[in-house]
Coordinates of C-alpha atoms and ligand atoms in Angstrom, one line a residue:
X1 CA 18.1 -25.5 -16.9
X2 CA 18.6 -25.4 -20.7
X3 CA 15.7 -24.2 -22.9
X4 CA 14.2 -26.6 -25.4
X5 CA 15.8 -24.7 -28.3
X6 CA 19.2 -25.1 -26.7
X7 CA 18.7 -28.9 -26.1
X8 CA 17.6 -29.4 -29.7
X9 CA 20.4 -27.2 -31.1
X10 CA 22.9 -29.2 -29.1
X11 CA 21.6 -32.5 -30.3
X12 CA 21.4 -31.5 -34.0
X13 CA 24.8 -29.7 -33.9
X14 CA 26.4 -32.9 -32.5
X15 CA 24.8 -34.9 -35.3
X16 CA 26.3 -32.4 -37.8
X17 CA 29.7 -33.0 -36.3
X18 CA 29.4 -36.8 -36.3
X19 CA 28.4 -36.7 -40.0
X20 CA 31.5 -34.7 -40.7
X21 CA 30.2 -31.1 -40.8
X22 CA 30.7 -28.0 -38.6
X23 CA 28.4 -27.8 -35.6
X24 CA 27.4 -24.3 -36.4
X25 CA 24.9 -25.6 -39.0
X26 CA 22.9 -27.3 -36.3
X27 CA 21.0 -24.3 -35.1
X28 CA 17.3 -25.1 -34.4
X29 CA 14.4 -22.6 -34.4
X30 CA 10.7 -22.8 -33.7
X31 CA 9.0 -23.7 -36.9
X32 CA 7.6 -20.9 -39.1
X33 CA 5.0 -23.4 -40.3
X34 CA 3.6 -24.8 -37.1
X35 CA 1.0 -26.7 -39.1
X36 CA 3.8 -28.8 -40.5
X37 CA 6.2 -29.3 -37.5
X38 CA 7.2 -27.8 -34.2
X39 CA 10.9 -27.1 -34.8
X40 CA 13.2 -26.8 -37.8
X41 CA 16.8 -26.7 -38.8
X42 CA 17.8 -25.2 -42.1
X43 CA 21.5 -25.6 -41.7
X44 CA 21.9 -28.1 -44.5
X45 CA 21.6 -25.4 -47.1
X46 CA 24.5 -23.3 -45.7
X47 CA 26.5 -26.5 -45.2
X48 CA 25.8 -27.5 -48.8
X49 CA 27.7 -24.5 -50.1
X50 CA 30.8 -25.2 -48.0
X51 CA 30.9 -28.9 -48.5
X52 CA 29.8 -28.9 -52.1
X53 CA 27.0 -31.4 -51.6
X54 CA 23.3 -31.3 -52.2
X55 CA 21.5 -30.1 -49.0
X56 CA 19.2 -33.1 -49.1
X57 CA 22.1 -35.5 -48.8
X58 CA 23.4 -33.6 -45.7
X59 CA 19.9 -33.4 -44.2
X60 CA 19.3 -37.1 -44.7
X61 CA 22.6 -38.0 -43.0
X62 CA 21.9 -35.8 -40.0
X63 CA 18.3 -37.0 -39.7
X64 CA 19.2 -40.6 -40.0
X65 CA 21.6 -40.2 -37.2
X66 CA 19.0 -38.7 -34.9
X67 CA 16.0 -40.8 -35.9
X68 CA 16.3 -43.2 -32.9
X69 CA 16.6 -40.4 -30.3
X70 CA 13.6 -40.7 -27.9
X71 CA 13.4 -36.9 -27.7
X72 CA 11.7 -36.9 -31.1
X73 CA 8.3 -38.2 -32.1
X74 CA 9.3 -37.5 -35.7
X75 CA 12.4 -36.0 -37.4
X76 CA 12.1 -35.8 -41.2
X77 CA 13.5 -34.1 -44.2
X78 CA 11.2 -31.9 -46.1
X79 CA 11.5 -30.2 -49.5
X80 CA 15.1 -30.0 -50.7
X81 CA 16.8 -30.2 -47.3
X82 CA 14.8 -28.8 -44.4
X83 CA 15.0 -30.8 -41.2
X84 CA 11.6 -30.8 -39.5
X85 CA 11.1 -32.0 -35.9
X86 CA 8.3 -32.8 -33.5
X87 CA 9.0 -33.6 -29.9
X88 CA 7.8 -36.9 -28.3
X89 CA 5.0 -36.6 -25.7
X90 CA 7.2 -38.1 -23.0
X91 CA 9.9 -35.6 -23.5
X92 CA 7.5 -32.7 -23.5
X93 CA 5.8 -33.8 -20.3
X94 CA 9.1 -34.5 -18.6
X95 CA 10.5 -31.1 -19.6
X96 CA 7.4 -29.3 -18.4
X97 CA 7.6 -31.1 -15.1
X98 CA 11.3 -30.2 -14.7
X99 CA 10.4 -26.6 -15.5
X100 CA 7.7 -26.5 -12.8
X101 CA 10.0 -28.0 -10.2
X102 CA 12.7 -25.4 -10.9
X103 CA 12.4 -22.4 -8.5
X104 CA 12.9 -20.0 -11.5
X105 CA 10.4 -21.9 -13.7
X106 CA 13.3 -22.7 -16.1
X107 CA 14.2 -19.0 -16.6
X108 CA 17.9 -18.8 -17.2
X109 CA 19.8 -17.0 -14.4
X110 CA 22.7 -14.9 -15.4
X111 CA 26.0 -16.1 -14.0
X112 CA 27.5 -12.7 -13.9
X113 CA 27.2 -10.7 -10.7
X114 CA 25.5 -7.8 -12.3
X115 CA 23.9 -4.8 -10.6
X116 CA 21.5 -2.8 -12.7
X117 CA 20.7 0.7 -11.6
X118 CA 17.4 2.1 -12.8
X119 CA 16.4 5.7 -13.0
X120 CA 12.6 6.1 -13.5
X121 CA 9.6 8.0 -12.3
X122 CA 11.5 11.3 -12.2
X123 CA 8.6 13.5 -11.1
X124 CA 9.2 17.1 -10.1
X125 CA 8.5 17.6 -6.4
X126 CA 5.9 20.2 -5.5
X127 CA 3.7 19.3 -8.4
X128 CA 1.1 16.6 -8.6
X129 CA 1.9 13.6 -10.7
X130 CA 0.1 13.7 -14.1
X131 CA -0.5 11.1 -16.8
X132 CA 2.8 11.9 -18.4
X133 CA 4.4 10.1 -15.3
X134 CA 2.5 6.9 -15.9
X135 CA 4.7 5.2 -18.5
X136 CA 8.1 5.8 -16.8
X137 CA 6.7 4.2 -13.6
X138 CA 5.1 1.2 -15.2
X139 CA 7.8 0.5 -17.7
X140 CA 10.6 1.1 -15.2
X141 CA 9.0 -1.2 -12.7
X142 CA 8.5 -4.0 -15.3
X143 CA 12.1 -3.7 -16.5
X144 CA 13.4 -3.9 -12.9
X145 CA 11.3 -7.1 -12.5
X146 CA 12.7 -8.5 -15.8
X147 CA 16.2 -7.9 -14.6
X148 CA 15.5 -9.6 -11.3
X149 CA 13.7 -12.6 -12.8
X150 CA 16.8 -13.3 -14.8
X151 CA 19.0 -13.2 -11.7
X152 CA 20.3 -9.7 -11.6
X153 CA 20.6 -7.4 -8.6
X154 CA 18.7 -4.1 -9.1
X155 CA 18.5 -0.7 -7.5
X156 CA 15.9 1.8 -8.4
X157 CA 16.0 5.5 -7.8
X158 CA 13.1 7.9 -8.4
X159 CA 15.4 10.9 -9.0
X160 CA 13.0 13.6 -7.9
X161 CA 13.2 17.0 -9.5
X162 CA 13.6 18.7 -6.2
X163 CA 16.2 21.4 -6.5
X164 CA 15.0 23.9 -9.0
X165 CA 13.0 27.0 -9.3
X166 CA 9.6 25.1 -9.0
X167 CA 10.5 24.6 -5.3
X168 CA 11.4 28.3 -4.9
X169 CA 8.1 29.3 -6.5
X170 CA 6.0 27.1 -4.2
X171 CA 7.9 28.3 -1.1
X172 CA 7.3 32.0 -2.2
X173 CA 3.6 31.3 -2.6
X174 CA 3.5 29.6 0.9
X175 CA 5.1 32.7 2.3
X176 CA 2.5 34.9 0.7
X177 CA -0.2 32.7 2.3
X178 CA 1.6 32.9 5.6
X179 CA 1.7 29.1 5.7
X180 CA 5.3 28.6 6.6
X181 CA 5.2 28.1 10.3
X182 CA 5.9 25.1 12.4
X183 CA 2.5 23.6 11.4
X184 CA 2.7 24.2 7.7
X185 CA -0.4 22.4 6.3
X186 CA -1.0 21.8 2.7
X187 CA -4.3 20.1 1.9
X188 CA -4.4 17.8 -1.0
X189 CA -6.5 20.4 -2.9
X190 CA -3.8 22.9 -2.2
X191 CA -1.2 20.6 -3.5
X192 CA -3.0 20.2 -6.8
X193 CA -3.1 23.9 -7.4
X194 CA -0.1 25.4 -5.5
X195 CA 2.5 25.1 -8.2
X196 CA 0.1 26.2 -11.0
X197 CA -0.9 29.3 -9.0
X198 CA 2.7 30.2 -8.1
X199 CA 3.9 29.7 -11.7
X200 CA 1.0 31.9 -13.0
X201 CA 1.9 34.5 -10.5
X202 CA 5.5 34.5 -11.5
X203 CA 4.5 35.3 -15.1
X204 CA 2.4 38.3 -14.1
X205 CA 4.6 39.6 -11.2
X206 CA 8.3 40.2 -11.8
X207 CA 8.9 40.8 -8.1
X208 CA 7.4 37.5 -7.1
X209 CA 9.6 35.7 -9.7
X210 CA 12.7 37.5 -8.5
X211 CA 11.9 36.5 -4.9
X212 CA 11.3 32.9 -5.9
X213 CA 14.7 32.9 -7.6
X214 CA 16.4 34.3 -4.5
X215 CA 14.7 31.7 -2.4
X216 CA 15.9 29.0 -4.7
X217 CA 19.5 30.3 -4.6
X218 CA 19.2 30.5 -0.8
X219 CA 18.1 26.9 -0.1
X220 CA 20.6 25.7 -2.6
X221 CA 23.4 27.5 -0.7
X222 CA 22.2 26.0 2.6
X223 CA 20.4 29.0 4.2
X224 CA 19.0 27.6 7.4
X225 CA 15.5 29.2 7.1
X226 CA 14.9 28.3 3.5
X227 CA 16.5 24.9 3.7
X228 CA 14.1 24.0 6.5
X229 CA 11.1 25.3 4.5
X230 CA 12.4 23.3 1.6
X231 CA 12.5 20.2 3.8
X232 CA 9.0 20.7 5.0
X233 CA 7.7 21.0 1.4
X234 CA 9.6 18.0 0.4
X235 CA 8.2 15.9 3.2
X236 CA 4.6 16.7 2.1
X237 CA 5.5 16.3 -1.5
X238 CA 7.0 12.8 -1.1
X239 CA 4.0 11.7 0.9
X240 CA 1.8 12.8 -2.0
X241 CA 3.9 11.2 -4.6
X242 CA 4.1 7.9 -2.6
X243 CA 0.3 7.8 -2.3
X244 CA -0.2 8.1 -6.1
X245 CA 2.5 5.5 -6.9
X246 CA 1.0 3.2 -4.3
X247 CA -2.2 3.0 -6.4
X248 CA -0.1 1.6 -9.2
X249 CA 2.0 -0.6 -6.8
X250 CA 5.1 1.1 -7.9
X251 CA 7.9 1.8 -5.4
X252 CA 11.5 2.7 -5.4
X253 CA 14.6 1.5 -3.5
X254 CA 15.9 5.1 -3.3
X255 CA 13.9 8.3 -3.0
X256 CA 16.9 10.4 -4.0
X257 CA 16.6 13.7 -5.9
X258 CA 18.6 16.2 -7.8
X259 CA 19.4 17.8 -4.4
X260 CA 21.4 14.7 -3.5
X261 CA 23.8 15.4 -6.4
X262 CA 24.7 18.8 -5.0
X263 CA 27.6 17.4 -3.0
X264 CA 29.2 15.9 -6.1
X265 CA 29.1 19.0 -8.2
X266 CA 32.5 20.3 -7.1
X267 CA 34.1 17.0 -7.9
X268 CA 32.4 17.1 -11.3
X269 CA 33.7 20.5 -12.1
X270 CA 37.2 19.6 -10.8
X271 CA 37.3 16.5 -13.0
X272 CA 36.1 18.3 -16.1
X273 CA 38.7 21.0 -15.5
X274 CA 41.5 18.6 -14.8
X275 CA 40.8 16.9 -18.1
X276 CA 40.6 20.2 -19.9
X277 CA 37.1 19.6 -21.1
X278 CA 35.5 22.7 -19.7
X279 CA 35.3 25.6 -22.1
X280 CA 34.0 29.1 -21.7
X281 CA 31.3 30.1 -24.1
X282 CA 29.4 33.4 -23.8
X283 CA 30.0 33.4 -20.1
X284 CA 28.8 29.8 -19.7
X285 CA 30.9 26.7 -19.0
X286 CA 30.4 24.0 -21.6
X287 CA 31.8 20.6 -22.7
X288 CA 31.9 19.8 -26.4
X289 CA 30.5 16.3 -27.2
X290 CA 30.2 16.4 -31.0
X291 CA 32.0 13.6 -32.9
X292 CA 33.3 13.9 -36.5
X293 CA 30.9 11.4 -37.9
X294 CA 27.7 12.7 -36.3
X295 CA 24.9 12.8 -38.9
X296 CA 23.1 15.6 -37.0
X297 CA 24.8 18.3 -34.9
X298 CA 25.1 17.4 -31.2
X299 CA 25.3 20.6 -29.2
X300 CA 27.7 21.0 -26.3
X301 CA 26.6 20.2 -22.7
X302 CA 26.1 23.3 -20.6
X303 CA 27.5 22.7 -17.2
X304 CA 27.2 26.2 -15.6
X305 CA 25.0 28.9 -17.0
X306 CA 26.4 32.4 -17.4
X307 CA 24.8 33.4 -14.1
X308 CA 26.8 30.6 -12.4
X309 CA 23.8 28.3 -11.7
X310 CA 23.8 24.6 -12.2
X311 CA 21.3 23.0 -14.5
X312 CA 19.6 19.7 -15.2
X313 CA 22.7 18.4 -17.0
X314 CA 25.0 19.3 -14.1
X315 CA 22.8 17.3 -11.7
X316 CA 22.6 14.3 -14.0
X317 CA 26.4 14.2 -14.4
X318 CA 27.0 14.7 -10.7
X319 CA 24.4 12.0 -10.0
X320 CA 26.4 9.6 -12.1
X321 CA 29.5 10.2 -9.9
X322 CA 27.4 9.5 -6.8
X323 CA 25.9 6.3 -8.2
X324 CA 29.3 5.0 -9.3
X325 CA 30.8 5.7 -5.9
X326 CA 27.9 4.3 -3.9
X327 CA 26.8 1.3 -6.0
X328 CA 29.3 0.5 -8.7
X329 CA 26.5 -0.6 -11.1
X330 CA 27.3 -2.5 -14.3
X331 CA 24.6 -0.6 -16.1
X332 CA 22.5 2.5 -15.5
X333 CA 19.2 2.6 -17.3
X334 CA 17.2 5.8 -17.7
X335 CA 13.6 5.1 -18.4
X336 CA 12.6 8.5 -19.7
X337 CA 10.5 9.6 -22.7
X338 CA 11.7 9.8 -26.3
X339 CA 12.0 13.6 -26.2
X340 CA 15.0 13.5 -24.0
X341 CA 17.0 11.3 -26.4
X342 CA 19.4 14.0 -27.6
X343 CA 19.9 15.2 -24.1
X344 CA 21.0 11.7 -22.9
X345 CA 23.3 11.4 -25.9
X346 CA 25.0 14.5 -24.7
X347 CA 25.2 13.4 -21.1
X348 CA 26.5 9.9 -21.8
X349 CA 29.2 11.3 -24.1
X350 CA 30.2 13.8 -21.5
X351 CA 30.3 11.1 -18.8
X352 CA 32.5 8.9 -20.9
X353 CA 34.8 11.7 -22.0
X354 CA 35.4 12.7 -18.4
X355 CA 35.6 9.0 -17.3
X356 CA 33.0 9.6 -14.7
X357 CA 32.1 5.9 -15.2
X358 CA 34.3 2.9 -15.5
X359 CA 34.9 1.5 -19.0
X360 CA 32.6 -1.4 -18.5
X361 CA 29.7 0.4 -17.1
X362 CA 27.0 1.0 -19.7
X363 CA 24.7 4.0 -19.7
X364 CA 21.5 3.3 -21.5
X365 CA 18.5 5.5 -22.3
X366 CA 15.4 3.3 -22.5
X367 CA 13.0 5.7 -24.1
X368 CA 9.3 5.4 -24.5
X369 CA 6.5 7.0 -26.5
X370 CA 3.4 8.9 -25.4
X371 CA 0.1 7.7 -24.2
X372 CA -2.4 9.4 -26.4
X373 CA -6.2 10.0 -26.4
X374 CA -8.5 8.8 -29.2
X375 CA -7.6 12.0 -31.1
X376 CA -4.0 10.8 -31.3
X377 CA -2.8 13.6 -29.1
X378 CA -1.3 13.3 -25.6
X379 CA -4.1 12.1 -23.2
X380 CA -5.9 15.1 -21.6
X381 CA -8.8 15.9 -19.4
X382 CA -12.2 16.4 -21.1
X383 CA -11.6 20.1 -21.0
X384 CA -8.2 19.7 -22.6
X385 CA -6.1 20.2 -19.6
X386 CA -3.3 18.1 -18.1
X387 CA -4.8 15.1 -16.3
X388 CA -3.6 14.2 -12.9
X389 CA -2.3 10.7 -12.6
X390 CA -4.7 10.0 -9.6
X391 CA -7.7 11.3 -11.7
X392 CA -6.7 9.0 -14.5
X393 CA -6.5 6.1 -12.2
X394 CA -9.9 7.0 -10.7
X395 CA -11.5 7.2 -14.2
X396 CA -10.4 3.6 -15.0
X397 CA -11.3 2.5 -11.5
X398 CA -14.9 3.8 -11.8
X399 CA -15.4 2.0 -15.1
X400 CA -14.1 -1.3 -13.6
X401 CA -16.1 -0.9 -10.4
X402 CA -19.2 -0.3 -12.4
X403 CA -18.6 -3.6 -14.2
X404 CA -17.7 -5.5 -11.0
X405 CA -20.8 -4.2 -9.2
X406 CA -23.0 -5.4 -12.0
X407 CA -21.6 -9.0 -11.7
X408 CA -22.9 -11.6 -9.3
X409 CA -20.4 -12.2 -6.6
X410 CA -20.9 -13.9 -3.3
X411 CA -21.8 -11.5 -0.5
X412 CA -18.5 -11.3 1.3
X413 CA -16.6 -10.4 -1.9
X414 CA -14.4 -7.3 -1.4
X415 CA -15.5 -5.6 -4.6
X416 CA -13.3 -2.6 -4.0
X417 CA -10.2 -4.6 -3.6
X418 CA -11.1 -6.6 -6.7
X419 CA -11.7 -3.5 -8.7
X420 CA -8.4 -2.0 -7.7
X421 CA -6.6 -5.1 -8.8
X422 CA -8.4 -5.2 -12.2
X423 CA -7.8 -1.4 -12.6
X424 CA -4.1 -2.0 -12.2
X425 CA -4.1 -4.9 -14.6
X426 CA -6.0 -3.0 -17.2
X427 CA -3.7 0.1 -17.1
X428 CA -0.5 -1.8 -16.9
X429 CA -1.2 -4.5 -19.5
X430 CA -2.7 -1.9 -21.8
X431 CA 0.5 0.1 -21.6
X432 CA 3.1 -2.7 -21.6
X433 CA 1.7 -4.7 -24.4
X434 CA 2.9 -1.9 -26.8
X435 CA 6.6 -1.7 -27.6
X436 CA 7.8 0.9 -25.2
X437 CA 9.3 3.2 -27.8
X438 CA 5.9 3.5 -29.6
X439 CA 3.0 5.9 -28.9
X440 CA -0.3 4.2 -28.1
X441 CA -3.9 5.2 -27.7
X442 CA -5.6 4.8 -24.4
X443 CA -9.1 3.4 -24.9
X444 CA -11.1 2.9 -21.7
X445 CA -13.6 0.5 -23.1
X446 CA -11.0 -1.7 -24.8
X447 CA -8.6 -1.7 -21.9
X448 CA -11.2 -2.8 -19.4
X449 CA -12.9 -5.4 -21.5
X450 CA -12.8 -9.0 -20.3
X451 CA -12.3 -10.3 -23.8
X452 CA -9.3 -9.7 -26.1
X453 CA -5.7 -8.7 -25.4
X454 CA -6.3 -7.1 -22.0
X455 CA -5.1 -7.4 -18.4
X456 CA -8.7 -8.2 -17.4
X457 CA -8.8 -11.2 -19.7
X458 CA -5.6 -12.5 -18.1
X459 CA -6.9 -12.1 -14.6
X460 CA -10.1 -13.7 -15.6
X461 CA -8.2 -16.8 -17.0
X462 CA -6.3 -17.1 -13.7
X463 CA -9.4 -16.8 -11.6
X464 CA -11.1 -19.5 -13.7
X465 CA -8.2 -21.9 -13.2
X466 CA -8.1 -21.1 -9.5
X467 CA -11.8 -21.9 -9.0
X468 CA -11.3 -25.2 -10.9
X469 CA -8.3 -26.3 -8.9
X470 CA -10.2 -25.5 -5.7
X471 CA -12.8 -28.0 -6.7
X472 CA -10.4 -30.7 -7.9
X473 CA -8.9 -32.9 -5.3
X474 CA -5.4 -33.6 -6.7
X475 CA -2.0 -34.7 -5.6
X476 CA 0.5 -33.1 -7.9
X477 CA 3.5 -35.1 -6.6
X478 CA 1.9 -38.5 -7.2
X479 CA -0.2 -37.9 -10.2
X480 CA 2.2 -36.8 -12.9
X481 CA 0.7 -37.0 -16.4
X482 CA 2.0 -39.7 -18.8
X483 CA 0.2 -39.0 -22.0
X484 CA -1.2 -36.1 -24.1
X485 CA -4.7 -36.6 -25.4
X486 CA -5.7 -33.7 -27.6
X487 CA -4.1 -31.2 -30.0
X488 CA -5.2 -28.1 -28.0
X489 CA -3.7 -29.7 -25.0
X490 CA -0.4 -30.3 -26.8
X491 CA -0.4 -26.8 -28.1
X492 CA -0.8 -25.5 -24.5
X493 CA 2.0 -27.7 -23.2
X494 CA 4.3 -26.6 -25.9
X495 CA 3.7 -23.0 -25.2
X496 CA 4.3 -23.6 -21.5
X497 CA 7.4 -25.6 -22.1
X498 CA 8.8 -22.8 -24.3
X499 CA 7.8 -20.0 -22.0
X500 CA 11.2 -19.7 -20.1
X501 CA 13.1 -18.6 -23.2
X502 CA 11.0 -15.4 -23.7
X503 CA 12.0 -13.9 -20.4
X504 CA 15.7 -13.9 -21.4
X505 CA 14.8 -12.5 -24.8
X506 CA 12.6 -9.8 -23.2
X507 CA 15.4 -8.9 -20.9
X508 CA 17.9 -8.7 -23.7
X509 CA 15.7 -6.5 -25.7
X510 CA 14.3 -4.6 -22.7
X511 CA 10.9 -5.4 -24.1
X512 CA 8.2 -6.2 -21.5
X513 CA 5.7 -6.3 -24.4
X514 CA 7.1 -9.8 -25.3
X515 CA 5.9 -11.0 -21.9
X516 CA 2.5 -9.5 -22.5
X517 CA 2.4 -11.2 -25.9
X518 CA 3.3 -14.6 -24.5
X519 CA 0.9 -14.3 -21.5
X520 CA -1.9 -13.6 -23.9
X521 CA -0.9 -16.5 -26.1
X522 CA -0.9 -18.9 -23.1
X523 CA -4.2 -17.6 -21.8
X524 CA -5.9 -17.9 -25.2
X525 CA -4.5 -21.5 -25.6
X526 CA -5.8 -22.3 -22.1
X527 CA -9.3 -20.9 -22.9
X528 CA -9.5 -23.1 -26.0
X529 CA -8.4 -26.1 -24.0
X530 CA -10.8 -25.3 -21.2
X531 CA -13.8 -24.9 -23.5
X532 CA -13.1 -28.1 -25.4
X533 CA -12.8 -30.3 -22.4
X534 CA -15.0 -31.0 -19.4
X535 CA -12.2 -31.3 -17.0
X536 CA -13.9 -31.9 -13.7
X537 CA -16.5 -34.4 -15.0
X538 CA -14.1 -36.4 -17.1
X539 CA -14.4 -40.1 -16.2
X540 CA -11.1 -41.3 -17.7
X541 CA -9.0 -40.8 -14.6
X542 CA -5.7 -40.5 -16.4
X543 CA -7.1 -37.9 -18.8
X544 CA -8.5 -35.9 -15.9
X545 CA -5.2 -36.0 -14.1
X546 CA -3.3 -34.7 -17.0
X547 CA -5.8 -31.9 -17.5
X548 CA -5.8 -30.8 -13.9
X549 CA -2.0 -30.9 -13.8
X550 CA -2.0 -28.7 -16.9
X551 CA -4.4 -26.2 -15.3
X552 CA -2.0 -25.9 -12.4
X553 CA 1.0 -25.5 -14.7
X554 CA -0.8 -22.8 -16.6
X555 CA -1.6 -21.0 -13.4
X556 CA 2.0 -21.1 -12.1
X557 CA 3.5 -19.9 -15.4
X558 CA 0.9 -17.2 -15.9
X559 CA 1.6 -15.9 -12.4
X560 CA 5.3 -15.5 -13.3
X561 CA 4.3 -13.4 -16.3
X562 CA 2.0 -11.2 -14.3
X563 CA 4.7 -10.9 -11.6
X564 CA 7.1 -9.4 -14.2
X565 CA 4.4 -7.0 -15.4
X566 CA 3.8 -5.9 -11.8
X567 CA 0.2 -7.2 -12.0
X568 CA -1.4 -9.0 -9.0
X569 CA -3.4 -12.0 -9.8
X570 CA -7.0 -12.5 -8.4
X571 CA -8.5 -15.7 -7.1
X572 CA -12.0 -15.1 -8.3
X573 CA -13.7 -12.7 -10.7
Ligands
LIG601 N1 12.3 15.6 -13.5 C1 12.6 15.4 -14.9 C2 11.4 15.9 -15.8 O1 10.3 16.2 -15.2 C3 12.8 14.0 -15.3 C4 13.9 13.3 -14.6 C5 14.4 12.2 -15.4 N2 15.6 11.6 -14.8 C6 16.8 12.0 -15.0 N3 17.8 11.4 -14.5 N4 17.1 13.1 -15.8 O2 11.5 16.1 -17.0

């Protein structure tokens, strides 16, 4: 299904050709003066230069040619050659109806067979998730959904940090506690403190640190005893991580980790050696990735440290080999914060240089900024410590629950379930409405308010529509609207009919904030329409039918927006 802009551009471009000009001048955009018209074409000005004619002459010819087309209510020339257009009501209503009948709600599906591989989440096992893990999960999940809604196949991988010293430290600490037997038990309180205690101990006690290092080397080399301990810790850790992500309704297709890359390290080294890319530098093995026209120095990638151990970069490169072999993705996206930008530049250059990926596979770092507190610094606990992700969720949940408890709901309302849904919407919308690369300030009051640009407002709008539709007895197939009665109604219809285009744009720009923006615009337009009209008590049957139809259309289209944002709608609020 073509978007309205495409339909208009095709029509106007054809008219340019028929009038003797190039079709490229016929490009149509949304009007930048919506008070004057809905759409515009400014091509006559560029055409005027080529064809040495006044723009108004060209605009008049093209307009005259299109004036009888039933798609337009009006098509006129304004100023010295702008073509202004307004769509006819019948076209708008028909278009909206076609969009609603389309299983994809008019969202263009890519015709390429693309697989997008997404790397997000990335927590380190053996440590509790903290607020710093929030954005990667929410943004990664929304980007995955955006890729799917535009017809792409996706695979997501959490890429756990599970192979480093942090695991050795935790195992050493468990040994000290004599908690390594068959029935190793780690309570959730223990989980929260285990790594911190072990890490503190390693700073004060050299022997402990040495032992943790040895343990790390042992499980990495496949030592039976320590590999089995490692597996036990991993099992518990994954269970914990899953529980926290479940609160946010975030999941992953693959729960792989750095450890899964281990088998591909020999192949990585071999490839780098064969291509003569590996160099010795102060006992370490490195790959140069600097380019002559770099504005800032790009340091080499260290593949093996002087003590022979593999590091973060080794794992990421080996993981690329694994992903290419197993999934042949067309693109690999890394949804990881801004601070790792230089690192990914190095990794991507090294992967290309060594041809670890095929020519047409793109490696993309989709970075994001920090969630800050009101002081403009990374969000912390009241005492200034690192805040656990589950505590953060709980803080928002309590605020929401307090508000829900104070509202009058019927007795059998599951207030907890409702509060969880609102909490999710508040957190996700509050995060995603900002461009991902920017920092933003988390403001509990603002994010949970039912007015303004919030997830709560969106849920509220949907709940309102739901309750109205429940009361309305309506046959959508038989009662298709034939006229538009008011301006607010037309404004809403236009927004709905243009909504499909944004999904493609948001995908191309990897910008879920565009979906937030549009969802808010639609919900606001709906609120206006709803408050201006008494829908259920309207006595003019045809008017009432149009309005109910429109309520349903708004609900369907808003649902699609929420779906992409990973927010579950509610039926009442
Ligand atoms: N575990 C890493 C960290 O805590 C993030 C992993 C990101 N993903 C990756 N493929 N490097 O910083």
